[in-house]
Amino acid sequence: MQILKYLLIKEFKQIFRNKSILPVIFVSPMMQLLILPLAADYEIKNINLAIIAEQSSTESRRLVEKIQSSGYFKVVSNQHSIDVAQKLMEDDKADLILILPYDFETELTQQKAVSVSVLVNAINGVKAGVGNIYLNRILMDYSTTLRELNLATTPSLQSNIEVRDSYWYNPFLVYSHFMVPGILVLLVTMIGAYLTALNIVKEKELGTIEQINVSPIKKYQFILGKLIPFWLIGQFVFTVGLFVVAEGVYGVIPLGNVGLLYFFLSIYLLAVLGLGLLISTYTQTQQQAMSLAFFFLMIFILLGGLFTAIESMPTWARTIAQFNPISYFIEVMRMVVMKGSTFKDLMPHFGIMTLFAIVINSWAMWNYRKQN
Amino acid sequence: MDIILQNICKTYTKSGVEALKDISFEVPKGELFGLIGPDGAGKTSIFRILTTLLYPNSGKATVLGLDTQTHFKTIREKIGYMPGRFSLYQDLTVEENLNFFARLFNTTIAQNYELIKDIYIQIEPFKNRPAGKLSGGMKQKLALSCALIHRPEILFLDEPTTGVDAVSRKEFWHMLKRLKNEGITIMVSTPYMDEATLCERIALIQNGQILSIDSPEGIQRQYPFRLFAVKSSNMSGLLRFLRALKTVQSVFSFGEYHHVTFLNANASVVDELKIDIKRAGFDQFEIKETTPGIEDCFIQLMPS
């Protein structure tokens, strides 16, 4: 125990003396957590819309007004001919083209079905898709209003089915509520895995590990001396991220038990630090460790379910996601923060994460032992 | 015997390099023993096996009567190792490094201060300086202090004087003599032949094989030929000239002089050579018989 104490003192001295690693640990995660959720906002505004009203009429003007007042669209052109609009789309200045046919108003007043065309510039898939949905919703809305108006005059018309969406657990679809906890998970993961791997490999690179190896200290003491500091740092970063940034800045207040989050984080950090340790046993230089860690974290992050839903991935990607610690923590975060899930709901997550921690660390220990 | 190596072989599996080929020797308690050989001779591999960092492929090594493979834990408590490369924590201060290594061995600086005092006192004024910011000579003193802080019974020093200035080297060997007088067995390696004479016994090693083991004087005595030192104003011309002579067995450039041995070294050969050289027109010509140094012995022992 005495020896472990001195190992920890030494480790913390080195961490707090390292002028380049300190900001990486304490400042950059907070900066990222402040800035990234703003950038990773899926709510799309300023969709450039070109309208072609083949014949200007009261109804077409009303529709255009309605579209403009929604706030999502910027009408970049409102012409009679298609050429201008097409040119705009070719120049990437228009994301959507709405074509109102020549007899738009006439047909409407005669209570006939009117088809309008929507052309979508699908180069930016997300923007195109979302823009299309918004525009459709406005058109639906517009036609419902019309129908209600007509209903007042001709009450014989059939009744309608109306769809009303209601978003559970996040009624206003606030993106920051599910982005911020997710990004926090990524930051804690990266700090834990990178720092552990780099720290141990640095001892190899500088040869200091030789001096440790010829001393009577035991392997487990050395490894604990490395894991404990980064485990504490992970907890610290998570705490600041959760209470200062998520709650203080974005107003994300966990619905569920915060203690449960910390319980899961404690196991999760063991798995992530174990990954760092494992990487360090397979590499000789910090550069190699960095590349290897980058490779794994990149996959884990992209298949972690933060940026794209795991459910919509192909089968093979879903299989990988099952072995991805990040995806479990992101899910736990969302379930506890937004849904208020309890330990009983999260039992499978706890079980799997514990298994991860045990397997990864045993593997790392085994490989570390083998080398000496 | 404090150190015993019996038929040690080591081949590195990854590179396939045969680093040690059937190495056997012994070092008695309290001896200052030197491993002399060029880079890549296998010196570091021997150190790593004896310090329990590396397993040999075959053969047996014992340190203080303990097998290096089965009793490595006990051995580690009793030896001090200073690797060839400076490997202390560069971002910790002099004092912190020393304190840390003392603690790893469950001791304190105060407990063993007497042993390291002579060495440590020279770097003590810089004790709050990060180890990475020390000069080469001071780094070496700190490394030696750290290797000694737990009062080891055997000290392993892998090329401690490589990259250190001449004055610091001299001081360092002086310190080793003092530690030897404390009763510590010391095994030291060096690529510098001139340092070999400072050891009690030396092993000349090359390509993973031991060429000879004896005291430096013993090795010099075993030199089988008469050795002559030759010089003139045109040294490179002289070297070419000597190499071409049929009577000359070997000739090597040794700083100021060329060292020459003859196939049949009687007085007449030397006289003939003098005449030949004069005829060839070399100025300020000088020839004298000399005693062989360790380097002469090493070159002579090297398989050609």
XYZ file of C-alpha atoms in Angstrom:
676
model
C 0.000 0.000 0.000
C 2.868 2.311 0.882
C 4.426 1.767 -2.515
C 1.133 2.445 -4.278
C 0.906 5.738 -2.425
C 4.313 6.821 -3.727
C 3.455 5.690 -7.236
C 0.306 7.820 -7.134
C 2.153 10.843 -5.770
C 4.692 10.521 -8.556
C 1.982 10.136 -11.198
C 0.028 13.195 -10.084
C 3.196 15.284 -9.866
C 3.993 14.362 -13.452
C 0.460 15.056 -14.669
C 0.237 18.451 -13.023
C 3.691 19.400 -14.271
C 2.963 18.547 -17.862
C 2.055 21.876 -19.365
C 0.782 20.373 -22.587
C -1.354 17.600 -21.146
C -3.102 19.657 -18.449
C -5.176 21.767 -20.835
C -5.952 18.633 -22.821
C -7.404 17.081 -19.706
C -9.204 19.955 -18.122
C -9.849 22.739 -20.599
C -10.383 21.204 -24.010
C -13.145 18.766 -22.988
C -15.146 21.612 -21.516
C -14.595 23.755 -24.591
C -15.683 20.907 -26.808
C -18.710 20.216 -24.698
C -19.659 23.876 -24.901
C -19.199 24.197 -28.636
C -19.927 20.813 -30.211
C -23.609 20.534 -29.228
C -24.232 23.817 -31.011
C -22.632 22.476 -34.152
C -24.203 19.033 -33.895
C -27.680 20.529 -34.003
C -29.902 18.596 -36.371
C -32.505 21.311 -36.411
C -32.127 22.738 -39.865
C -32.816 26.339 -40.641
C -32.136 28.535 -43.636
C -33.082 25.995 -46.227
C -32.816 27.726 -49.559
C -36.053 27.368 -51.425
C -36.763 28.362 -54.983
C -40.425 28.661 -55.833
C -41.846 28.440 -59.306
C -45.351 29.685 -59.393
C -46.325 29.216 -63.009
C -49.146 31.633 -62.519
C -49.185 34.114 -59.691
C -52.426 34.005 -57.779
C -53.912 34.797 -54.353
C -53.667 31.201 -53.237
C -50.090 30.758 -54.402
C -49.073 33.949 -52.638
C -50.772 32.735 -49.480
C -48.875 29.477 -49.641
C -45.561 31.248 -50.193
C -46.268 33.528 -47.264
C -47.036 30.541 -45.100
C -43.770 28.895 -46.110
C -41.790 32.028 -45.407
C -43.384 32.611 -42.032
C -42.387 29.116 -40.869
C -38.836 30.394 -40.364
C -37.160 27.333 -41.829
C -36.957 28.534 -45.384
C -35.271 31.307 -47.209
C -37.005 31.940 -50.498
C -34.164 32.614 -52.891
C -36.285 33.039 -55.978
C -39.933 33.254 -56.875
C -40.287 33.191 -60.618
C -42.585 31.918 -63.284
C -40.057 29.911 -65.187
C -38.119 26.838 -64.177
C -34.806 27.933 -65.730
C -33.773 30.334 -62.985
C -34.614 27.880 -60.244
C -32.758 25.083 -61.966
C -29.714 27.279 -62.384
C -29.844 28.110 -58.676
C -29.911 24.442 -57.764
C -27.015 23.725 -60.101
C -25.038 26.470 -58.406
C -25.926 24.921 -55.052
C -27.840 28.063 -54.083
C -31.170 26.295 -53.815
C -31.800 23.184 -51.737
C -35.415 22.705 -52.738
C -37.574 23.735 -55.647
C -41.315 23.932 -55.212
C -43.347 24.008 -58.386
C -46.916 25.285 -58.201
C -48.710 24.383 -61.424
C -50.300 26.888 -63.718
C -53.834 26.053 -62.705
C -53.038 25.929 -58.969
C -55.735 28.342 -57.871
C -58.328 27.367 -60.425
C -58.165 23.730 -59.511
C -58.198 24.543 -55.809
C -61.284 26.680 -56.043
C -62.956 23.900 -57.969
C -62.022 21.612 -55.093
C -59.991 19.329 -57.256
C -56.824 17.599 -56.126
C -53.767 19.627 -57.055
C -50.323 18.155 -57.423
C -47.343 20.287 -56.611
C -43.809 19.077 -57.284
C -40.910 19.314 -54.905
C -37.404 18.889 -56.287
C -34.767 18.119 -53.709
C -31.032 18.751 -53.948
C -29.801 15.610 -52.199
C -26.094 16.382 -52.062
C -26.465 17.172 -48.395
C -28.676 14.247 -47.494
C -29.702 15.410 -44.068
C -30.619 18.902 -45.175
C -32.550 17.585 -48.163
C -34.483 15.075 -46.120
C -35.328 17.402 -43.303
C -36.197 20.245 -45.700
C -38.496 17.971 -47.620
C -40.258 16.918 -44.428
C -40.720 20.505 -43.290
C -42.068 21.558 -46.645
C -44.459 18.614 -46.769
C -45.727 19.444 -43.326
C -46.436 23.029 -44.374
C -48.213 21.841 -47.512
C -50.302 19.392 -45.466
C -51.125 22.115 -43.034
C -52.082 24.395 -45.858
C -54.373 21.819 -47.425
C -55.993 21.047 -44.069
C -56.777 24.702 -43.555
C -58.234 24.845 -47.035
C -60.302 21.783 -46.397
C -61.624 23.211 -43.154
C -62.566 26.388 -44.981
C -64.358 24.386 -47.619
C -65.927 22.218 -44.972
C -67.628 25.297 -43.578
C -69.279 25.919 -46.925
C -69.853 22.335 -48.032
C -70.250 20.231 -44.894
C -70.878 17.068 -46.896
C -67.194 16.233 -47.259
C -65.624 13.255 -45.599
C -63.941 13.497 -42.221
C -60.145 13.336 -42.057
C -57.578 11.446 -40.083
C -55.254 13.873 -38.488
C -51.808 12.927 -37.247
C -50.472 14.805 -34.256
C -46.943 14.043 -33.142
C -45.926 14.079 -29.525
C -42.332 13.423 -28.564
C -41.969 11.523 -25.350
C -39.114 12.175 -22.922
C -38.096 15.179 -24.956
C -41.357 16.895 -25.853
C -39.809 19.871 -27.595
C -37.146 17.811 -29.374
C -34.376 19.840 -27.804
C -31.268 18.534 -29.513
C -28.921 19.510 -26.735
C -30.748 17.152 -24.373
C -29.547 14.122 -26.192
C -26.395 15.519 -27.771
C -24.763 16.935 -24.637
C -24.837 13.751 -22.526
C -23.648 11.784 -25.552
C -20.758 14.098 -26.322
C -19.784 14.022 -22.649
C -19.501 10.242 -22.926
C -17.198 10.579 -25.945
C -14.955 13.084 -24.192
C -14.608 10.987 -21.053
C -13.828 7.963 -23.225
C -11.179 9.705 -25.280
C -9.442 11.195 -22.271
C -9.428 7.873 -20.444
C -8.196 5.700 -23.283
C -5.664 8.107 -24.801
C -4.092 9.268 -21.573
C -3.670 5.780 -20.146
C -2.187 4.365 -23.326
C 0.155 7.303 -23.895
C 1.260 7.492 -20.283
C 2.342 3.862 -20.086
C 3.968 3.851 -23.510
C 5.871 6.991 -22.545
C 7.506 5.032 -19.734
C 8.502 2.420 -22.291
C 9.774 5.014 -24.714
C 11.912 6.801 -22.124
C 13.132 3.529 -20.633
C 11.842 4.414 -17.165
C 9.809 1.217 -17.155
C 13.117 -0.693 -17.010
C 13.942 0.972 -13.722
C 10.499 0.090 -12.410
C 10.850 -3.490 -13.614
C 14.131 -4.093 -11.788
C 12.615 -2.819 -8.547
C 10.629 -5.101 -6.246
C 7.286 -3.417 -7.026
C 4.634 -5.783 -8.297
C 2.860 -5.634 -11.637
C -0.521 -4.957 -10.106
C 0.911 -2.080 -8.081
C 2.358 -0.516 -11.192
C -0.892 -0.930 -13.118
C -3.033 0.398 -10.287
C -0.647 3.318 -9.997
C -1.445 4.092 -13.629
C -5.200 3.416 -13.629
C -6.242 5.182 -10.440
C -5.112 8.694 -11.479
C -6.905 8.506 -14.805
C -9.955 6.950 -13.210
C -10.162 9.969 -10.909
C -9.545 12.391 -13.767
C -12.343 10.720 -15.744
C -14.702 11.184 -12.800
C -13.650 14.796 -12.488
C -14.185 15.608 -16.164
C -17.555 13.881 -16.085
C -18.636 15.827 -13.003
C -17.679 19.184 -14.456
C -19.262 18.273 -17.776
C -22.499 17.112 -16.213
C -23.049 19.814 -13.645
C -21.317 22.858 -15.073
C -21.826 22.502 -18.807
C -24.806 20.200 -19.292
C -26.860 21.475 -16.389
C -25.479 24.985 -15.996
C -25.194 25.969 -19.635
C -27.635 23.740 -21.507
C -30.100 23.185 -18.695
C -30.008 19.414 -19.092
C -31.197 18.241 -15.699
C -31.041 14.469 -15.242
C -34.489 13.052 -14.621
C -33.119 9.901 -13.045
C -30.682 9.183 -10.254
C -27.288 10.851 -10.743
C -25.726 8.290 -8.399
C -26.704 5.612 -10.889
C -24.785 7.489 -13.607
C -21.704 7.612 -11.404
C -22.025 3.931 -10.605
C -22.094 3.120 -14.300
C -19.293 5.602 -15.033
C -17.078 3.879 -12.459
C -17.369 0.543 -14.239
C -17.234 2.158 -17.657
C -13.970 3.944 -16.847
C -12.425 0.635 -15.821
C -13.262 -0.748 -19.260
C -11.978 2.336 -21.090
C -8.759 2.590 -19.076
C -8.320 -1.136 -19.658
C -8.514 -0.432 -23.379
C -5.755 2.157 -22.984
C -3.676 -0.341 -21.023
C -4.263 -2.988 -23.671
C -3.158 -0.624 -26.431
C -0.023 0.212 -24.459
C 0.946 -3.452 -24.217
C 0.860 -3.811 -27.998
C 2.833 -0.663 -28.832
C 6.347 0.592 -28.240
C 6.126 4.303 -28.974
C 3.632 7.042 -28.237
C 3.097 7.490 -31.953
C 2.073 3.865 -32.401
C -0.173 4.032 -29.354
C -1.812 7.200 -30.653
C -2.527 5.658 -34.060
C -3.922 2.457 -32.606
C -6.083 4.299 -30.075
C -7.296 6.610 -32.823
C -8.309 3.647 -34.971
C -10.396 2.013 -32.263
C -11.931 5.182 -30.876
C -12.911 6.356 -34.340
C -14.858 3.154 -34.918
C -16.352 3.184 -31.453
C -17.451 6.798 -31.759
C -18.963 6.510 -35.222
C -20.748 3.300 -34.285
C -21.655 4.584 -30.850
C -25.161 5.667 -31.717
C -24.639 9.363 -31.069
C -24.546 10.646 -34.602
C -26.542 7.911 -36.289
C -29.040 5.658 -34.607
C -27.718 2.115 -34.139
C -31.148 0.737 -35.088
C -30.796 2.144 -38.586
C -27.360 0.624 -39.178
C -26.840 -2.522 -41.250
C -26.659 -5.832 -39.371
C -22.859 -6.074 -39.351
C -22.544 -2.591 -37.908
C -25.102 -3.436 -35.254
C -23.026 -6.496 -34.356
C -19.951 -4.293 -33.906
C -21.991 -1.865 -31.838
C -22.800 -4.696 -29.451
C -19.110 -4.883 -28.598
C -18.793 -1.131 -28.332
C -18.643 0.164 -24.758
C -19.468 3.683 -25.911
C -22.876 2.699 -27.260
C -23.888 1.284 -23.888
C -22.891 4.335 -21.946
C -24.593 6.699 -24.385
C -27.750 4.662 -24.001
C -27.464 4.634 -20.218
C -26.895 8.384 -20.187
C -29.941 9.046 -22.314
C -32.120 6.653 -20.390
C -31.186 8.092 -17.017
C -31.009 11.739 -18.025
C -34.098 11.941 -20.219
C -36.261 9.026 -19.220
C -35.361 8.654 -15.569
C -34.629 4.933 -15.879
C -33.781 3.014 -12.741
C -31.147 0.400 -11.948
C -33.649 -2.331 -12.755
C -34.052 -1.007 -16.303
C -30.298 -0.809 -16.751
C -29.327 -4.208 -15.353
C -28.296 -5.596 -18.757
C -26.099 -2.547 -19.385
C -24.399 -2.925 -16.026
C -23.860 -6.624 -16.605
C -22.348 -6.178 -20.058
C -20.128 -3.278 -18.982
C -18.795 -5.282 -16.027
C -18.011 -8.096 -18.429
C -16.210 -5.655 -20.755
C -14.126 -4.308 -17.882
C -13.126 -7.780 -16.764
C -12.315 -9.119 -20.233
C -10.355 -6.075 -21.444
C -8.325 -5.755 -18.257
C -7.557 -9.471 -18.037
C -6.422 -9.439 -21.644
C -4.216 -6.408 -20.999
C -2.739 -7.950 -17.835
C -2.082 -11.202 -19.635
C -0.310 -9.471 -22.488
C 1.613 -7.226 -20.106
C 2.811 -10.246 -18.140
C 3.814 -12.103 -21.265
C 6.284 -9.404 -22.229
C 8.291 -9.664 -19.050
C 30.575 -16.382 -6.562
C 28.147 -13.478 -6.860
C 27.451 -13.897 -10.560
C 27.539 -17.164 -12.487
C 26.628 -17.593 -16.151
C 26.562 -21.101 -17.539
C 26.230 -21.686 -21.278
C 23.873 -18.771 -21.796
C 22.387 -18.499 -25.291
C 19.969 -15.832 -26.415
C 18.384 -15.334 -29.819
C 15.875 -12.542 -30.284
C 12.898 -14.167 -31.937
C 11.623 -11.096 -33.760
C 14.842 -10.068 -35.465
C 16.462 -13.510 -35.418
C 19.660 -11.961 -34.078
C 21.836 -14.393 -32.161
C 22.891 -12.033 -29.388
C 24.680 -14.452 -27.060
C 26.395 -17.679 -28.042
C 27.206 -20.007 -25.169
C 28.440 -17.455 -22.655
C 29.935 -18.731 -19.396
C 31.845 -16.826 -16.737
C 31.857 -16.077 -13.027
C 32.369 -12.960 -10.959
C 33.450 -13.354 -7.323
C 32.128 -11.191 -4.524
C 33.526 -7.685 -4.313
C 35.136 -7.662 -7.751
C 35.085 -4.810 -10.224
C 34.419 -6.720 -13.420
C 34.387 -5.197 -16.884
C 32.614 -6.286 -20.061
C 34.603 -4.816 -22.919
C 33.343 -4.863 -26.455
C 32.040 -2.792 -29.351
C 28.388 -1.823 -29.824
C 26.232 -4.830 -30.589
C 28.631 -7.282 -28.940
C 25.958 -8.543 -26.552
C 26.861 -6.590 -23.417
C 23.370 -5.228 -22.801
C 21.807 -8.670 -23.324
C 24.034 -10.049 -20.560
C 22.969 -7.215 -18.267
C 19.291 -7.726 -19.026
C 19.534 -11.427 -18.271
C 21.358 -10.831 -14.996
C 18.941 -8.095 -13.936
C 15.995 -10.492 -14.563
C 14.584 -8.414 -17.412
C 15.236 -11.048 -20.061
C 15.115 -14.839 -20.113
C 17.917 -16.700 -21.879
C 16.917 -19.361 -24.422
C 19.155 -21.855 -22.731
C 21.733 -21.971 -19.989
C 21.543 -20.874 -16.410
C 22.346 -17.574 -14.749
C 22.569 -17.089 -10.995
C 22.975 -13.851 -9.108
C 23.894 -14.041 -5.416
C 23.257 -17.771 -5.663
C 19.682 -17.188 -6.912
C 18.411 -18.337 -10.283
C 17.455 -15.317 -12.412
C 14.370 -17.042 -13.782
C 12.864 -18.513 -10.637
C 13.995 -16.089 -7.928
C 13.785 -12.810 -9.802
C 11.774 -11.171 -7.029
C 14.491 -11.661 -4.407
C 17.219 -10.693 -6.861
C 15.503 -7.416 -7.695
C 15.657 -6.346 -4.070
C 19.392 -6.909 -3.897
C 20.748 -5.462 -7.107
C 21.151 -2.009 -8.533
C 20.920 -1.465 -12.288
C 21.859 1.567 -14.297
C 20.764 1.055 -17.916
C 22.818 2.420 -20.772
C 20.232 5.016 -21.620
C 19.339 7.660 -19.038
C 16.020 6.401 -17.781
C 14.920 8.463 -14.836
C 11.857 10.687 -14.810
C 12.887 13.819 -16.674
C 9.994 15.839 -15.316
C 10.704 15.004 -11.682
C 13.413 16.873 -9.830
C 16.714 15.338 -8.751
C 15.480 14.918 -5.197
C 12.079 13.551 -6.258
C 13.696 10.921 -8.458
C 16.000 9.788 -5.700
C 13.196 9.795 -3.169
C 10.905 7.852 -5.508
C 13.428 5.085 -6.115
C 14.251 4.913 -2.429
C 10.555 4.426 -1.688
C 10.189 1.734 -4.340
C 12.761 -0.255 -2.375
C 11.069 0.525 0.909
C 13.848 2.730 2.173
C 14.580 6.441 2.505
C 17.360 8.751 1.374
C 18.342 9.330 5.010
C 18.875 5.626 5.680
C 21.501 5.161 2.996
C 22.797 8.677 2.657
C 26.294 7.638 3.719
C 26.702 5.338 0.727
C 25.729 7.893 -1.897
C 26.992 10.975 -0.077
C 30.183 11.422 -2.124
C 28.268 11.225 -5.380
C 25.057 12.935 -4.401
C 26.779 15.883 -2.751
C 27.936 16.999 -6.203
C 24.402 17.232 -7.557
C 22.705 18.288 -4.335
C 22.921 22.004 -5.215
C 20.628 21.186 -8.150
C 18.227 19.002 -6.227
C 15.199 21.079 -7.223
C 16.037 20.979 -10.901
C 14.118 18.585 -13.200
C 16.324 15.622 -14.064
C 15.828 16.291 -17.782
C 17.573 19.648 -17.425
C 20.813 18.236 -15.979
C 24.074 17.970 -17.916
C 25.279 14.543 -19.049
C 27.738 14.099 -16.202
C 25.174 15.131 -13.596
C 22.534 12.844 -15.060
C 24.975 9.984 -14.730
C 25.651 10.832 -11.087
C 21.955 10.976 -10.360
C 21.385 7.646 -12.098
C 24.171 6.089 -10.054
C 22.717 7.551 -6.854
C 19.302 6.112 -7.726
C 20.806 2.695 -8.467
C 22.609 2.773 -5.120
C 19.924 4.207 -2.874
C 18.771 0.817 -1.590
C 22.343 -0.329 -0.814
C 22.485 -3.144 -3.392
C 24.913 -6.025 -3.072
C 25.681 -6.009 -6.768
C 25.739 -3.011 -9.059
C 25.153 -3.455 -12.794
C 26.313 -0.499 -14.882
C 25.642 -0.693 -18.615
C 27.947 1.705 -20.452
C 27.843 4.331 -17.709
C 30.497 6.515 -19.317
C 29.181 6.594 -22.873
C 28.504 10.168 -23.884
C 30.181 11.628 -20.825
C 33.123 14.039 -20.956
C 36.668 12.889 -20.132
C 36.839 14.581 -16.729
C 33.494 13.147 -15.600
C 34.574 9.718 -16.835
C 37.678 9.839 -14.705
C 35.646 10.950 -11.690
C 33.167 8.178 -12.329
C 35.787 5.444 -12.259
C 37.126 6.959 -9.081
C 33.649 6.619 -7.547
C 33.425 2.995 -8.667
C 36.702 2.211 -6.891
C 35.253 3.674 -3.700
C 32.057 1.636 -4.017
C 34.131 -1.477 -4.553
C 35.880 -0.724 -1.280
C 32.433 -0.682 0.347
C 32.238 -4.349 -0.630
C 29.804 -3.938 -3.529
C 30.338 -6.265 -6.471
C 30.349 -4.195 -9.640
C 29.830 -5.314 -13.205
C 30.416 -2.547 -15.703
C 30.459 -2.484 -19.479
C 32.233 -0.060 -21.741
C 33.123 0.281 -25.395
C 36.235 2.281 -24.389
C 39.303 0.059 -24.294
C 41.265 2.537 -22.181
C 38.786 2.060 -19.339
C 39.381 -1.681 -19.326
C 42.618 -1.347 -17.344
C 40.621 0.247 -14.503
C 38.781 -3.051 -13.875
C 40.126 -5.938 -11.838
C 39.094 -8.482 -14.407
C 37.666 -8.065 -17.843
C 35.851 -10.129 -20.441
C 36.503 -9.178 -24.036
C 33.313 -9.829 -25.928
C 32.387 -9.644 -29.578
C 29.447 -10.944 -31.634
C 27.965 -12.654 -28.583
C 31.122 -14.583 -27.840
C 33.757 -14.142 -25.183
C 37.222 -13.745 -26.679
C 39.137 -13.803 -23.406
C 38.645 -13.373 -19.650
C 41.486 -12.310 -17.385
C 42.908 -9.360 -15.533
C 43.850 -6.548 -17.946
C 47.567 -7.255 -17.253
C 47.002 -10.964 -17.858
C 45.360 -10.280 -21.195
C 48.206 -7.958 -22.173
C 50.764 -10.598 -21.100
C 49.099 -13.174 -23.306
C 49.725 -11.059 -26.393
C 51.778 -13.447 -28.506
C 53.794 -11.040 -30.671
C 56.358 -8.291 -30.351
C 54.638 -5.031 -31.100
C 56.228 -2.018 -32.732
C 55.013 1.540 -32.932
C 55.917 3.340 -36.149
C 55.377 6.916 -37.189
C 56.429 9.429 -39.835
C 55.205 12.746 -41.203
C 53.078 10.977 -43.824
C 50.980 8.554 -41.783
C 48.475 7.415 -44.399
C 51.225 6.798 -46.932
C 53.154 4.866 -44.331
C 50.117 2.713 -43.558
C 49.716 1.769 -47.214
C 53.441 1.117 -47.483
C 53.505 -1.160 -44.410
C 50.438 -3.103 -45.529
C 52.201 -3.923 -48.772
C 55.315 -5.345 -47.088
C 55.635 -9.138 -47.052
C 57.363 -9.260 -43.652
C 54.535 -7.419 -41.912
C 51.835 -9.557 -40.280
C 49.432 -6.836 -39.145
C 49.347 -3.079 -39.037
C 46.720 -0.861 -37.423
C 46.475 2.844 -36.979
C 46.572 3.831 -33.288
C 46.346 7.583 -33.041
C 49.868 8.959 -33.157
C 51.480 5.665 -34.194
C 50.851 2.662 -36.385
C 51.078 -0.597 -34.454
C 52.919 -3.248 -36.416
C 53.631 -6.941 -35.853
C 55.956 -9.024 -38.013
C 55.733 -12.577 -39.216
C 59.222 -13.243 -37.889
C 60.185 -10.508 -35.480
C 63.936 -10.699 -35.021
C 66.339 -7.759 -34.919
C 67.218 -7.990 -38.587
C 63.595 -7.566 -39.673
C 63.388 -4.250 -37.870
C 66.674 -3.082 -39.380
C 65.527 -4.096 -42.846
C 62.304 -2.199 -42.335
C 64.204 0.929 -41.321
C 66.190 0.755 -44.531
C 63.121 0.084 -46.655
C 61.231 2.991 -45.163
C 64.159 5.381 -45.622
C 64.492 4.301 -49.218
C 60.794 4.958 -49.744
C 61.456 8.523 -48.588
C 59.385 8.934 -45.404
C 60.414 11.913 -43.262
C 60.743 12.081 -39.472
C 60.567 8.324 -39.315
C 60.498 6.641 -35.900
C 60.128 3.002 -34.795
C 60.106 1.600 -31.281
C 58.985 -1.524 -29.512
C 55.878 -0.991 -27.362
C 53.724 -2.894 -24.863
C 50.376 -3.973 -26.249
C 47.243 -2.222 -24.971
C 43.864 -3.888 -24.478
C 42.818 -2.708 -27.914
C 45.823 -4.475 -29.498
C 44.830 -7.633 -27.661
C 41.225 -7.243 -28.740
C 42.145 -6.846 -32.396
C 44.524 -9.791 -32.193
C 41.864 -11.990 -30.574
C 39.140 -11.040 -33.038
C 38.458 -13.864 -35.460
C 39.548 -12.553 -38.836
